[in-house]
PDB file of C-alpha atoms and ligand atoms in Angstrom:
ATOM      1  CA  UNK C  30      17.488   9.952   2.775  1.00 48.00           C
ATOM      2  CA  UNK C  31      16.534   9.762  -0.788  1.00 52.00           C
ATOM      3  CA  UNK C  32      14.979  11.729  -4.036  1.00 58.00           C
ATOM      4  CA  UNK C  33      12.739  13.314  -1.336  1.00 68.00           C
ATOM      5  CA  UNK C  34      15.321  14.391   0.885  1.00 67.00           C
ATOM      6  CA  UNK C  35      14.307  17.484   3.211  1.00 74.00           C
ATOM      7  CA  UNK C  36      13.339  16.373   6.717  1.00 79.00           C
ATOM      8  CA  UNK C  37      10.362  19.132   5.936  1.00 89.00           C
ATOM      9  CA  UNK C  38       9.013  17.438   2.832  1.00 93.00           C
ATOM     10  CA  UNK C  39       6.005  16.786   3.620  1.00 97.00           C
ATOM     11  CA  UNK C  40       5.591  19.619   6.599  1.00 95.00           C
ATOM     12  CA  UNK C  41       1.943  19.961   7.065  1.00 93.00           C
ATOM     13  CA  UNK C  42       0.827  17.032   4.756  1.00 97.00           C
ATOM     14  CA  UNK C  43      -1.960  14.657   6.457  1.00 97.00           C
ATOM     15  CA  UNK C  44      -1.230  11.191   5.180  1.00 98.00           C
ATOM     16  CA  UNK C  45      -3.652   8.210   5.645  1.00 98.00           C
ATOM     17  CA  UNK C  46      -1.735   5.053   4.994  1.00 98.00           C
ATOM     18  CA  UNK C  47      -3.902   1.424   5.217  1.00 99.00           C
ATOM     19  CA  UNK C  48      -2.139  -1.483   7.010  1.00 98.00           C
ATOM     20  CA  UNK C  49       0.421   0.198   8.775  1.00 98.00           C
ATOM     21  CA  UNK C  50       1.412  -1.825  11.576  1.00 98.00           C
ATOM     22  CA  UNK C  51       3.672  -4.357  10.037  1.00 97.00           C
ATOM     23  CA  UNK C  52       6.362  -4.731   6.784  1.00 98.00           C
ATOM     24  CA  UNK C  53       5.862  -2.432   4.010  1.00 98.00           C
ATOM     25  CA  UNK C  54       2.967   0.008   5.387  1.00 98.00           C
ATOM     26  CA  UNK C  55       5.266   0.140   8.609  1.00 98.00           C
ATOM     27  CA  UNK C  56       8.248   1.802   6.316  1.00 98.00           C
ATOM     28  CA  UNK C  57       5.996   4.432   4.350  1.00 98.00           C
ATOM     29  CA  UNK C  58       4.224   5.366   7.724  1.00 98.00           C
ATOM     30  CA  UNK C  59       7.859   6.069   9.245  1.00 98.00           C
ATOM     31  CA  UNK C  60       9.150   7.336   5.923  1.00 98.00           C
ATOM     32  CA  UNK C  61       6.407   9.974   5.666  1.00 98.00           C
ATOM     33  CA  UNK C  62       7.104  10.738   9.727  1.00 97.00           C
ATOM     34  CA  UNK C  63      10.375  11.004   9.080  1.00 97.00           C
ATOM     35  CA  UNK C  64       9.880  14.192   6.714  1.00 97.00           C
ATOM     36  CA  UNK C  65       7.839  16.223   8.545  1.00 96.00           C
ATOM     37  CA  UNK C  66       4.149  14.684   7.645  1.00 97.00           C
ATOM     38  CA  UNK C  67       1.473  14.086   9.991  1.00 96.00           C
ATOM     39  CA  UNK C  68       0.501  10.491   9.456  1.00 97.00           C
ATOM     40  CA  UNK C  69      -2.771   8.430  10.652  1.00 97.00           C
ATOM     41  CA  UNK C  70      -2.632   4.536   9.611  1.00 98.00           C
ATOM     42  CA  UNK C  71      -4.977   1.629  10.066  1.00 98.00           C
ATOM     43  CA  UNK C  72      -4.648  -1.999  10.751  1.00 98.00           C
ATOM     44  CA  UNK C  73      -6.424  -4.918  11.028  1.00 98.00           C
ATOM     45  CA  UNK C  74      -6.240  -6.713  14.782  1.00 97.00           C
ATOM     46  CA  UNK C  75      -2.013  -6.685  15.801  1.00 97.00           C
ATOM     47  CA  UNK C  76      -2.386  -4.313  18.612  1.00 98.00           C
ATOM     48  CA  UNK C  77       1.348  -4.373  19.824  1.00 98.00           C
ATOM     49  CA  UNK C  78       3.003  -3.730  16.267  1.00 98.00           C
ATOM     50  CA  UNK C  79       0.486  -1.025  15.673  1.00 98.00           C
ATOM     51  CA  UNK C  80       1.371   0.633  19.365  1.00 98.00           C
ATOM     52  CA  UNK C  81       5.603   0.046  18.591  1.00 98.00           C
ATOM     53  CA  UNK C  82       4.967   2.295  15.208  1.00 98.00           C
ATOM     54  CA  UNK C  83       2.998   5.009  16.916  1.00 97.00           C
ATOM     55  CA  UNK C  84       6.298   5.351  19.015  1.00 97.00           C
ATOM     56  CA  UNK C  85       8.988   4.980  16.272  1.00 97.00           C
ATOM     57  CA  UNK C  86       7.089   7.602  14.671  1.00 96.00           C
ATOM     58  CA  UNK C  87       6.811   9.715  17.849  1.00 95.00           C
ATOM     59  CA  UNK C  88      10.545   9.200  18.021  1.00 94.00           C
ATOM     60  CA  UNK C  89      10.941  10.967  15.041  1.00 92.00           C
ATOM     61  CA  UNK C  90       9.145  14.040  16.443  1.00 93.00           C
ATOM     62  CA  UNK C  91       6.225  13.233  14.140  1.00 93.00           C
ATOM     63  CA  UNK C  92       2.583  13.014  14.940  1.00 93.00           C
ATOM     64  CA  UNK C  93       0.738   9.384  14.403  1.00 97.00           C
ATOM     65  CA  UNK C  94      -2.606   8.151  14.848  1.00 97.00           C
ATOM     66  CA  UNK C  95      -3.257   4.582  14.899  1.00 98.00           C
ATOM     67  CA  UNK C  96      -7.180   3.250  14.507  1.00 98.00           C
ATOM     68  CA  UNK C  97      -8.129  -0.866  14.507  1.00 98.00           C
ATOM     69  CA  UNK C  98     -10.569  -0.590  11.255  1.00 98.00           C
ATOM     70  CA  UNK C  99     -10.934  -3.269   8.838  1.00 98.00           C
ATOM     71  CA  UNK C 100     -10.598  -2.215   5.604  1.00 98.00           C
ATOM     72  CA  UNK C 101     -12.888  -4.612   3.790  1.00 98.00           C
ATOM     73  CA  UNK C 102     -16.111  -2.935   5.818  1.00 98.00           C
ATOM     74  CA  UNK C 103     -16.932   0.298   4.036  1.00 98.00           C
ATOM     75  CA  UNK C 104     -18.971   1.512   6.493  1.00 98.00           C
ATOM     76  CA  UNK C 105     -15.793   1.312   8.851  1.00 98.00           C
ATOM     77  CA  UNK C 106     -13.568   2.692   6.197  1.00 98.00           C
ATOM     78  CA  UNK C 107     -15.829   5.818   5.891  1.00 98.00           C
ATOM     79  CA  UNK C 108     -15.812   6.609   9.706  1.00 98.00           C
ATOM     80  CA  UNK C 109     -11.864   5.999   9.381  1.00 98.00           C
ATOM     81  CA  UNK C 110     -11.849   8.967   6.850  1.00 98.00           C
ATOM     82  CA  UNK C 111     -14.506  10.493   8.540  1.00 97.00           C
ATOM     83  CA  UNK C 112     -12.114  10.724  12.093  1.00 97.00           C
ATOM     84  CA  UNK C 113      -8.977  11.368  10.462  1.00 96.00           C
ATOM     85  CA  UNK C 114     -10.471  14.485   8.702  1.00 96.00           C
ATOM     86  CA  UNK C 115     -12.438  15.468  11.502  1.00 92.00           C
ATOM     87  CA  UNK C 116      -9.049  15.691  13.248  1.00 67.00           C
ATOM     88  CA  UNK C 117      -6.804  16.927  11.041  1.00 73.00           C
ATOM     89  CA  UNK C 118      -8.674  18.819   8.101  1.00 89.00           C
ATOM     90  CA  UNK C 119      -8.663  16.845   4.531  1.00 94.00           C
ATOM     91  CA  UNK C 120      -6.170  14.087   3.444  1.00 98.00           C
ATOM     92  CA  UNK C 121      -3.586  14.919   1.102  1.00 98.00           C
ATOM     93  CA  UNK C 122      -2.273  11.822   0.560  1.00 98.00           C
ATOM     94  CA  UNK C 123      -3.628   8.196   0.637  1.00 98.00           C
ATOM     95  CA  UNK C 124      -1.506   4.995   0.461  1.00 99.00           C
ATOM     96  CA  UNK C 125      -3.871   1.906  -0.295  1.00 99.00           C
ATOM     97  CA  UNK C 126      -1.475  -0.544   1.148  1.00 98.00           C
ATOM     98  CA  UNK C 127      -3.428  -3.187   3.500  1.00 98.00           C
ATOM     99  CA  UNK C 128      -3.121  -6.823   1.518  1.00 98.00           C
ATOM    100  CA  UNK C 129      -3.354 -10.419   2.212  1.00 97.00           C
ATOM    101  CA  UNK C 130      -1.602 -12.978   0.482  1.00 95.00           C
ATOM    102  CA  UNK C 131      -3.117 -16.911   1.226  1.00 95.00           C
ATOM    103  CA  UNK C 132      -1.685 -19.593  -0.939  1.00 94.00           C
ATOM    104  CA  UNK C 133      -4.725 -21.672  -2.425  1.00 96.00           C
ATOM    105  CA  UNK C 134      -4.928 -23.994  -6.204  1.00 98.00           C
ATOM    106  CA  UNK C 135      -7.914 -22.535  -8.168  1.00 98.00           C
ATOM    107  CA  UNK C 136      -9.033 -26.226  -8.339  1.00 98.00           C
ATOM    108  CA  UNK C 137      -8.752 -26.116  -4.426  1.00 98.00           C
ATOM    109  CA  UNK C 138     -10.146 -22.632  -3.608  1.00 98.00           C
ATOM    110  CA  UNK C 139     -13.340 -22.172  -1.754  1.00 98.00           C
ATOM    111  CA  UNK C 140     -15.755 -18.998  -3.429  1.00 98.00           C
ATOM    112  CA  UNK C 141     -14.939 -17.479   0.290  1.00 98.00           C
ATOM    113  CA  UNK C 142     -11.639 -17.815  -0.172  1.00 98.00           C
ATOM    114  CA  UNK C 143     -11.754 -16.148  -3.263  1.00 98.00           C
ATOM    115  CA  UNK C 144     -14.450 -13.428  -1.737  1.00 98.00           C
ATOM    116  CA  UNK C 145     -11.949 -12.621   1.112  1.00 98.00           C
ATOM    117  CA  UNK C 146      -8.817 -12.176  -0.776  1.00 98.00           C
ATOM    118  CA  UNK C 147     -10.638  -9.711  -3.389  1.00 98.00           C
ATOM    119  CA  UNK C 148     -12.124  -8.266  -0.983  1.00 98.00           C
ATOM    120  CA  UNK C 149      -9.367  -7.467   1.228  1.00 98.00           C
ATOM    121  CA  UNK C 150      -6.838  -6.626  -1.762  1.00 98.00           C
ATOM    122  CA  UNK C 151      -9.085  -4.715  -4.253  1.00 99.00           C
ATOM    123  CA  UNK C 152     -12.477  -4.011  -2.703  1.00 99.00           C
ATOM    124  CA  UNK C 153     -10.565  -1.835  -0.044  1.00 99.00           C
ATOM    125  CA  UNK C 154      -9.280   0.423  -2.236  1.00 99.00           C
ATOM    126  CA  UNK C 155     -12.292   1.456  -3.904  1.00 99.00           C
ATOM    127  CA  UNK C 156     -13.430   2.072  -0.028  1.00 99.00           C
ATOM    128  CA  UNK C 157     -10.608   4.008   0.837  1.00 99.00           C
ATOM    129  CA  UNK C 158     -10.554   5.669  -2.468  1.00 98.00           C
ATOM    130  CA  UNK C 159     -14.320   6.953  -2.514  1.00 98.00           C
ATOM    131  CA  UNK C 160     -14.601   7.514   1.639  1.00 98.00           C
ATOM    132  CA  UNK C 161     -11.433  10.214   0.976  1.00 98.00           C
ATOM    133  CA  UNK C 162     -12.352  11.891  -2.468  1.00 98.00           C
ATOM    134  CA  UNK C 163     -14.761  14.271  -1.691  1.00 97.00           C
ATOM    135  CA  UNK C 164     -12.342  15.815   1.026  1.00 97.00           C
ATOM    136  CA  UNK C 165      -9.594  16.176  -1.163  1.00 98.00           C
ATOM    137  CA  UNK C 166     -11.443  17.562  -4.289  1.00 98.00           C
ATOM    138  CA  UNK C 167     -12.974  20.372  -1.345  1.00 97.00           C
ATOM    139  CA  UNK C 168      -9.267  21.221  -0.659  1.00 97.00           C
ATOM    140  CA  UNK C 169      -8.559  21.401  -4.442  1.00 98.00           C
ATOM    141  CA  UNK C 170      -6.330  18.330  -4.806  1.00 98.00           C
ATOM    142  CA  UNK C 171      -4.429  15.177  -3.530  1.00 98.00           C
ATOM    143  CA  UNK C 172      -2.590  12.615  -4.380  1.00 98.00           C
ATOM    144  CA  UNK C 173      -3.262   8.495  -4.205  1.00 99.00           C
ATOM    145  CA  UNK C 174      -0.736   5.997  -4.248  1.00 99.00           C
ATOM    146  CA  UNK C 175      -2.289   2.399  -4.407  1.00 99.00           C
ATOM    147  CA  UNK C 176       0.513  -0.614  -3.534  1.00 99.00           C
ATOM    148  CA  UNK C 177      -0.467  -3.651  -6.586  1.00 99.00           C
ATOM    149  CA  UNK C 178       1.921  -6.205  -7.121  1.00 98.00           C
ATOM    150  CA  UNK C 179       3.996  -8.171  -9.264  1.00 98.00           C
ATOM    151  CA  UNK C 180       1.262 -10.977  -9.343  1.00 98.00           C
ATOM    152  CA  UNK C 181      -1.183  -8.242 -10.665  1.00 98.00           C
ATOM    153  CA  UNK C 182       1.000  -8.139 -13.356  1.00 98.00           C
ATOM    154  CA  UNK C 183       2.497 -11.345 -14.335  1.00 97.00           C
ATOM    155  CA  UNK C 184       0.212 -13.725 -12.326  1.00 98.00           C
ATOM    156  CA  UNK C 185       0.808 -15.973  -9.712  1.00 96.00           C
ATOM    157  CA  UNK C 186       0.498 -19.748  -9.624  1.00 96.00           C
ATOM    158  CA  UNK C 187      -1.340 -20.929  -6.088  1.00 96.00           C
ATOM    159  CA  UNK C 188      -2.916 -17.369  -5.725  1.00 97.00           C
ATOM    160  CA  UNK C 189      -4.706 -16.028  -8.975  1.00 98.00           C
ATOM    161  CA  UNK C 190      -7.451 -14.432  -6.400  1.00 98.00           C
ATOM    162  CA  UNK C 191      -4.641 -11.886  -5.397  1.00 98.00           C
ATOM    163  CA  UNK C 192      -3.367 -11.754  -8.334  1.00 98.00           C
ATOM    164  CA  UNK C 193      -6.727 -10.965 -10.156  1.00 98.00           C
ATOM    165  CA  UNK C 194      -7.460  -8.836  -7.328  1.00 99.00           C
ATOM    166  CA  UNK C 195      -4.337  -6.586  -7.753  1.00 99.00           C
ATOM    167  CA  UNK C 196      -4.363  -6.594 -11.593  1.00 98.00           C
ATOM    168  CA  UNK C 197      -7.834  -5.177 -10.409  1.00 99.00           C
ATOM    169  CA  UNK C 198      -6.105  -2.580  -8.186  1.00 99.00           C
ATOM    170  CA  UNK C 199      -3.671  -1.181 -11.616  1.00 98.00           C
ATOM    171  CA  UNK C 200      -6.838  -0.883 -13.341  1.00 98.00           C
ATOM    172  CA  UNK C 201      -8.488   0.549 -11.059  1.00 99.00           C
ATOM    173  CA  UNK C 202      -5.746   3.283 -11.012  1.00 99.00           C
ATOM    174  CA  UNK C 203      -5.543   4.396 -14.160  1.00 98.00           C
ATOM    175  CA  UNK C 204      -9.304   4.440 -14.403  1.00 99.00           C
ATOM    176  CA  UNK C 205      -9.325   6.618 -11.119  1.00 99.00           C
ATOM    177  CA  UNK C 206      -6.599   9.123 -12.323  1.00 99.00           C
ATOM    178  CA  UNK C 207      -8.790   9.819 -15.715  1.00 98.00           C
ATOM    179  CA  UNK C 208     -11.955  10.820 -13.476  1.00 98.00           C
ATOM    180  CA  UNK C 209      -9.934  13.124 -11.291  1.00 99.00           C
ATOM    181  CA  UNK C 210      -7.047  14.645 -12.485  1.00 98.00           C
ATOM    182  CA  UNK C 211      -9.143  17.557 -13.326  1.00 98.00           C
ATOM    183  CA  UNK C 212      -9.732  17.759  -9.750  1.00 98.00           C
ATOM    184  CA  UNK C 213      -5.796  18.241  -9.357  1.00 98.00           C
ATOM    185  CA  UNK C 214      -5.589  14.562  -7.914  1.00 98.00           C
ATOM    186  CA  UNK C 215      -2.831  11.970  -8.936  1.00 99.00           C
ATOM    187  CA  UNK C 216      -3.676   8.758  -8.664  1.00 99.00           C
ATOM    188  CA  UNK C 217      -0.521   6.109  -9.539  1.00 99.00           C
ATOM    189  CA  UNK C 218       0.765   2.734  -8.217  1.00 99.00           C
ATOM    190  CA  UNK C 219       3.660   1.015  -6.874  1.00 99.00           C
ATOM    191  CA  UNK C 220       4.142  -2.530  -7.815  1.00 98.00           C
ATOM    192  CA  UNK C 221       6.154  -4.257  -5.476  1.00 98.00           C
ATOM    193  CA  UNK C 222       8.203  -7.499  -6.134  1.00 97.00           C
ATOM    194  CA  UNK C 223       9.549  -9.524  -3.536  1.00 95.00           C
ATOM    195  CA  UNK C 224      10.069  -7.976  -0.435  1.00 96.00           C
ATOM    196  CA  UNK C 225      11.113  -8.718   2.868  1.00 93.00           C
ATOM    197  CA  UNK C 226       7.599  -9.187   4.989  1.00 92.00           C
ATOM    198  CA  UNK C 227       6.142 -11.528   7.105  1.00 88.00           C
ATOM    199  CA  UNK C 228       3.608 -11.443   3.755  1.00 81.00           C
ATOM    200  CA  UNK C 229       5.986 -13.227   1.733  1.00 83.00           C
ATOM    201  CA  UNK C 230       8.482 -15.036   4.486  1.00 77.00           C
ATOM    202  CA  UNK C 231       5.297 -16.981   5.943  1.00 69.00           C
ATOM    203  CA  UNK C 232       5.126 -18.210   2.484  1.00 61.00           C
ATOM    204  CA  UNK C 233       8.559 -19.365   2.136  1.00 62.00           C
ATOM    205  CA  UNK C 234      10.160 -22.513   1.639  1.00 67.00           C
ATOM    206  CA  UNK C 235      13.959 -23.650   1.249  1.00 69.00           C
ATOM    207  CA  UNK C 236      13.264 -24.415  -2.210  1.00 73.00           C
ATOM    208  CA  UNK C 237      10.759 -20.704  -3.129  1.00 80.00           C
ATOM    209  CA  UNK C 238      13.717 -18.885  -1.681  1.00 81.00           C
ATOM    210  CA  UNK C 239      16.485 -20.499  -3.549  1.00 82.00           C
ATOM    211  CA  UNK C 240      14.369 -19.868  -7.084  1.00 84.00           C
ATOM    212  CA  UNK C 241      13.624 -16.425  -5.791  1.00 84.00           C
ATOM    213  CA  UNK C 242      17.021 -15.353  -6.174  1.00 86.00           C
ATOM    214  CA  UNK C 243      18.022 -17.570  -9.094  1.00 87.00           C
ATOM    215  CA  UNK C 244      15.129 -15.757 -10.857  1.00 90.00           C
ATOM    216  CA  UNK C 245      15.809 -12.125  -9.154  1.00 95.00           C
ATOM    217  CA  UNK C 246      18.142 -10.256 -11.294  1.00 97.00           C
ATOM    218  CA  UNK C 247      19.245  -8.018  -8.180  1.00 97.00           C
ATOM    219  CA  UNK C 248      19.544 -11.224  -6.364  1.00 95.00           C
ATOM    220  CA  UNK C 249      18.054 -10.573  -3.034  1.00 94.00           C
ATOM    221  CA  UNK C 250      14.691  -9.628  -1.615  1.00 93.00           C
ATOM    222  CA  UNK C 251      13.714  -5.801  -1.594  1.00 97.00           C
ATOM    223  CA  UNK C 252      13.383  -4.118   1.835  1.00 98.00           C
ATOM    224  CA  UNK C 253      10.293  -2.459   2.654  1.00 98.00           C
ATOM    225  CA  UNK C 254      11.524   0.733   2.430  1.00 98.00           C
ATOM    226  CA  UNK C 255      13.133   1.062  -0.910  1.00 98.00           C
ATOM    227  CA  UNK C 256       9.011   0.031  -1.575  1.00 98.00           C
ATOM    228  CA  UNK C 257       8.252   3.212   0.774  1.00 98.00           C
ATOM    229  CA  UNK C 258      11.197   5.545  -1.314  1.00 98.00           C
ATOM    230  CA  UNK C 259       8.851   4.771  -4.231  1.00 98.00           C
ATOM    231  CA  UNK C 260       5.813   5.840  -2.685  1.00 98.00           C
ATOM    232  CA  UNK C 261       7.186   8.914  -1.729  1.00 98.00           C
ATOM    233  CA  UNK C 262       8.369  10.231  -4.940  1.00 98.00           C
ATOM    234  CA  UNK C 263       4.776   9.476  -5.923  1.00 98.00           C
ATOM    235  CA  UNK C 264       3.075  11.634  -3.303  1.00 98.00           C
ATOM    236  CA  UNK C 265       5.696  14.416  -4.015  1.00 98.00           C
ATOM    237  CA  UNK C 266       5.574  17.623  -6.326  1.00 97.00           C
ATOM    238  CA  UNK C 267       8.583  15.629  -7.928  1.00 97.00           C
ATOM    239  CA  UNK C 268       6.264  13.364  -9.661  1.00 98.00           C
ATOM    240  CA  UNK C 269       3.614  16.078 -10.490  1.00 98.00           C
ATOM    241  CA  UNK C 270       3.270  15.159 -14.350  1.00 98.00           C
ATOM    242  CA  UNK C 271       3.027  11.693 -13.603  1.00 98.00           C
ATOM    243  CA  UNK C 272      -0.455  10.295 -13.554  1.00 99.00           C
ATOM    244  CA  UNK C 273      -2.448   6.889 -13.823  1.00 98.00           C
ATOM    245  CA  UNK C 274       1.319   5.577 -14.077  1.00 98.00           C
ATOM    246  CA  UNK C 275       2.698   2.264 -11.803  1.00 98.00           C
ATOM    247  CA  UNK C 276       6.404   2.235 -10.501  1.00 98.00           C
ATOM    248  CA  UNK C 277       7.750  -1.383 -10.324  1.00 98.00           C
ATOM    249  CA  UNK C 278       9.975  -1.986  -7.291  1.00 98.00           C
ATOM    250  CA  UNK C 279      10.734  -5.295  -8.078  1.00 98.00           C
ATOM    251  CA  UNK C 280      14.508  -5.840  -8.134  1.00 98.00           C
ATOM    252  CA  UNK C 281      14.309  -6.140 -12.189  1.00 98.00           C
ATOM    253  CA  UNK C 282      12.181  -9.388 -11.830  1.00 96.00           C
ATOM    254  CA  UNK C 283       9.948  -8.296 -14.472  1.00 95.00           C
ATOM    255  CA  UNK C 284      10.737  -5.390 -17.226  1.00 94.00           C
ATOM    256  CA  UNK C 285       8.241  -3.899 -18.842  1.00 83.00           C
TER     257      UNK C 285
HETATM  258  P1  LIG Z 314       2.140  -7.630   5.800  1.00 77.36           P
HETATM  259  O1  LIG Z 314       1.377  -8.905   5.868  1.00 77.36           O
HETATM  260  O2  LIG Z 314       3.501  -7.579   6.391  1.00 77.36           O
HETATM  261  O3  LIG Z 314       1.259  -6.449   6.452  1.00 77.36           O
HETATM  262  C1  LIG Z 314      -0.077  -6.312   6.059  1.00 77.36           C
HETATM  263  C2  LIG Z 314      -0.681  -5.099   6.741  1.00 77.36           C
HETATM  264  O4  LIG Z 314      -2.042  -4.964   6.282  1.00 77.36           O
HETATM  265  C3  LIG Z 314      -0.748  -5.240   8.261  1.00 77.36           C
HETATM  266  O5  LIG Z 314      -0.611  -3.962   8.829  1.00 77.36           O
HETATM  267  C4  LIG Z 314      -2.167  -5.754   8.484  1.00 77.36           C
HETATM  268  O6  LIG Z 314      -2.691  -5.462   9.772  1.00 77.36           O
HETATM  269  C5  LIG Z 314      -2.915  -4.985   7.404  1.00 77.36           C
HETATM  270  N1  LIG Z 314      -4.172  -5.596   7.016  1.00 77.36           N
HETATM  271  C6  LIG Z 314      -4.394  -6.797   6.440  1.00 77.36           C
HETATM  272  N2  LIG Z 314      -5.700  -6.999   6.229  1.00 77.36           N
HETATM  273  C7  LIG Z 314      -6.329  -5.890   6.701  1.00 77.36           C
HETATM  274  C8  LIG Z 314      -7.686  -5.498   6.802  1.00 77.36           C
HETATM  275  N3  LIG Z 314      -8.683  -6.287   6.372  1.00 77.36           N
HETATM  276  N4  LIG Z 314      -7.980  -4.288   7.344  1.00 77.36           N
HETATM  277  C9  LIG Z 314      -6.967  -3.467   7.791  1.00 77.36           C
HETATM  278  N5  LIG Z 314      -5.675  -3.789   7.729  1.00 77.36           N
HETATM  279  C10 LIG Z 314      -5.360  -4.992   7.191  1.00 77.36           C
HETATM  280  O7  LIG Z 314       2.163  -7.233   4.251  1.00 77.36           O
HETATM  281  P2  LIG Z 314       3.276  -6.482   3.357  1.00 77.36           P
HETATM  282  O8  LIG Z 314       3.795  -5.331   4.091  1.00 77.36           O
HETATM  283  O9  LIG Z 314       4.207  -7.470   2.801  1.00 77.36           O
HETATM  284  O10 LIG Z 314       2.369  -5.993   2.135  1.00 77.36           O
HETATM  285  C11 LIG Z 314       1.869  -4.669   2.027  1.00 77.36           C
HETATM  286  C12 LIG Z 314       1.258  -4.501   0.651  1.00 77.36           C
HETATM  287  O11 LIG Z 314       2.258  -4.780  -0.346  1.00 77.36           O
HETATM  288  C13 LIG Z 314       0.099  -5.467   0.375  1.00 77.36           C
HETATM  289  O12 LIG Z 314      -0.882  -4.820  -0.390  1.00 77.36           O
HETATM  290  C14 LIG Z 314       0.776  -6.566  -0.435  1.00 77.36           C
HETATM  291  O13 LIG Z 314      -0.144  -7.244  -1.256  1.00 77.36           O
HETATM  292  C15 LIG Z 314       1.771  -5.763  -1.246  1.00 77.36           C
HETATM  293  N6  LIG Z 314       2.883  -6.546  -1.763  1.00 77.36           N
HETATM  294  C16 LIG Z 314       3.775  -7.164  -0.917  1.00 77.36           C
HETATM  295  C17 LIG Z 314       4.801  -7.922  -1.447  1.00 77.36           C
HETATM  296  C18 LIG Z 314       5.818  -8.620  -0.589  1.00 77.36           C
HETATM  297  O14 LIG Z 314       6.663  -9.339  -1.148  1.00 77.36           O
HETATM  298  N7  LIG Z 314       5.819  -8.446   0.717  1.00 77.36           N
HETATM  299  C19 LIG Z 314       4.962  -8.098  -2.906  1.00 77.36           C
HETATM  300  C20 LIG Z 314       3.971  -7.403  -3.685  1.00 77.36           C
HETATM  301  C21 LIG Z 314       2.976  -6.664  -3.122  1.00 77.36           C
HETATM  302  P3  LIG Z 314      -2.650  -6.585  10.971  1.00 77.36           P
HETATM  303  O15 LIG Z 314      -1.195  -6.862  11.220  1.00 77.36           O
HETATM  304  O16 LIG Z 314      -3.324  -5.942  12.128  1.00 77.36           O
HETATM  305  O17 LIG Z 314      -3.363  -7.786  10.422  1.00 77.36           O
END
């Protein structure tokens, strides 16, 4: 284990984490399981993956909830807070994490195209964020970790819809964590590079992954966990002065 090493950690801690069933939402779900949190996560339609992390979760002694809700539908993404609450009592942490990443030109892309990228990537966290607010400024704090990405920050040639979309998300954060700090709620980011997902290996080619690690200084992808390692720091009294802030995990592909 890591900076947030005791098994107890997060003892007590209701976590909500969006897109859980797969790659990097998969790690922080187990990573938050793994120290003591109760954890409830959402995904989209893969059944199967979402049923195999209920269990490695359960495997770890930990309690997890799985729900099918689509996080682009804010009606949905309200009765998803709505049940996990109603459950469990307030969320004290929430991991915006759900993403999709199509490959389309700008001369090429469709306005639906565009609608359903933003929409997944940036229009869900404003759901997510809003649906879980009121609970945590009731029980007098929380914390919000919202997953961007490198594109957000550098751009992305062949998808400027995610990357406007998670550029979006960053300033979206630090907007968020003015408004309610004074409510004892940290909201910060965690801006991934390349990592090891079927998110970016469906988009690989020979020639994307040989340029990926010419242009990587660590030379190799990132694993989804040293992602999750990140987000746990974040959600941790550890991190409590740090606010509005976003924590590149990106193997030193771009220094800021
Ligand atoms: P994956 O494609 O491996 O997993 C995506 C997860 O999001 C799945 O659980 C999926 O559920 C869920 N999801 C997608 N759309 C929806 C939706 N509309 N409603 C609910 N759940 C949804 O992605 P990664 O793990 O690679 O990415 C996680 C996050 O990290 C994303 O925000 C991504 O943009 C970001 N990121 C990833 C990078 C990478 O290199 N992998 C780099 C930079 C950022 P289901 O399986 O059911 O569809």
């Amino acid at each position: 284990m890591s900076r947030v090493e005791k098994a107890d950690a997060f003892a007590g801690k209701r976590v909500l984490v969006t897109g859980g069933s797969r790659g990097i939402g998969r790690a922080i779900v187990l990573a938050f399981a793994q120290r003591g949190a109760e954890v409830a996560f959402c995904y989209r339609s893969d059944h199967a993956a979402a049923k195999e992390v209920k269990q490695a979760g359960a495997d770890f002694g930990a309690r997890v909830d799985s729900f099918q809700t689509d996080v682009t539908d804010a009606a949905a993404v309200a009765a998803l807070v709505e049940q996990v609450q109603g459950k469990r009592g307030a969320i004290d942490v929430l991991v915006n994490n759900a993403g999709s990443f199509p490959a389309t030109k700008v001369i090429d892309m469709t306005p639906a195209e565009w609608d359903a990228v933003v929409r997944t990537n940036l229009y869900s966290v404003f759901y997510c964020c809003q649906a879980a607010l009121p609970g945590m400024i009731a029980a007098g704090g929380g914390a919000i970790i919202n997953i961007a990405s490198i594109a957000g920050q550098r751009g992305s040639a062949r998808h400027a819809h995610y990357a406007a979309a998670k550029g979006g998300v960053l300033a979206f954060t630090r907007s968020l964590a003015r408004e309610v700090i004074e409510h004892n709620i940290r909201v910060n980011a965690v801006s991934p590079g390349r990592i090891a997902t079927e998110l970016l290996v469906n988009e690989q080619t020979a020639h994307e992954f040989a340029r990926w690690m010419a242009d990587t200084p660590a030379r190799r992808l990132g694993a989804p966990e040293e992602v999750a390692e990140a987000v746990l720091f974040l959600a941790s009294p550890a991190s409590s002065y740090i606010v509005g802030e976003t924590i590149a995990v990106n193997g030193g592909l771009l220094m800021e």
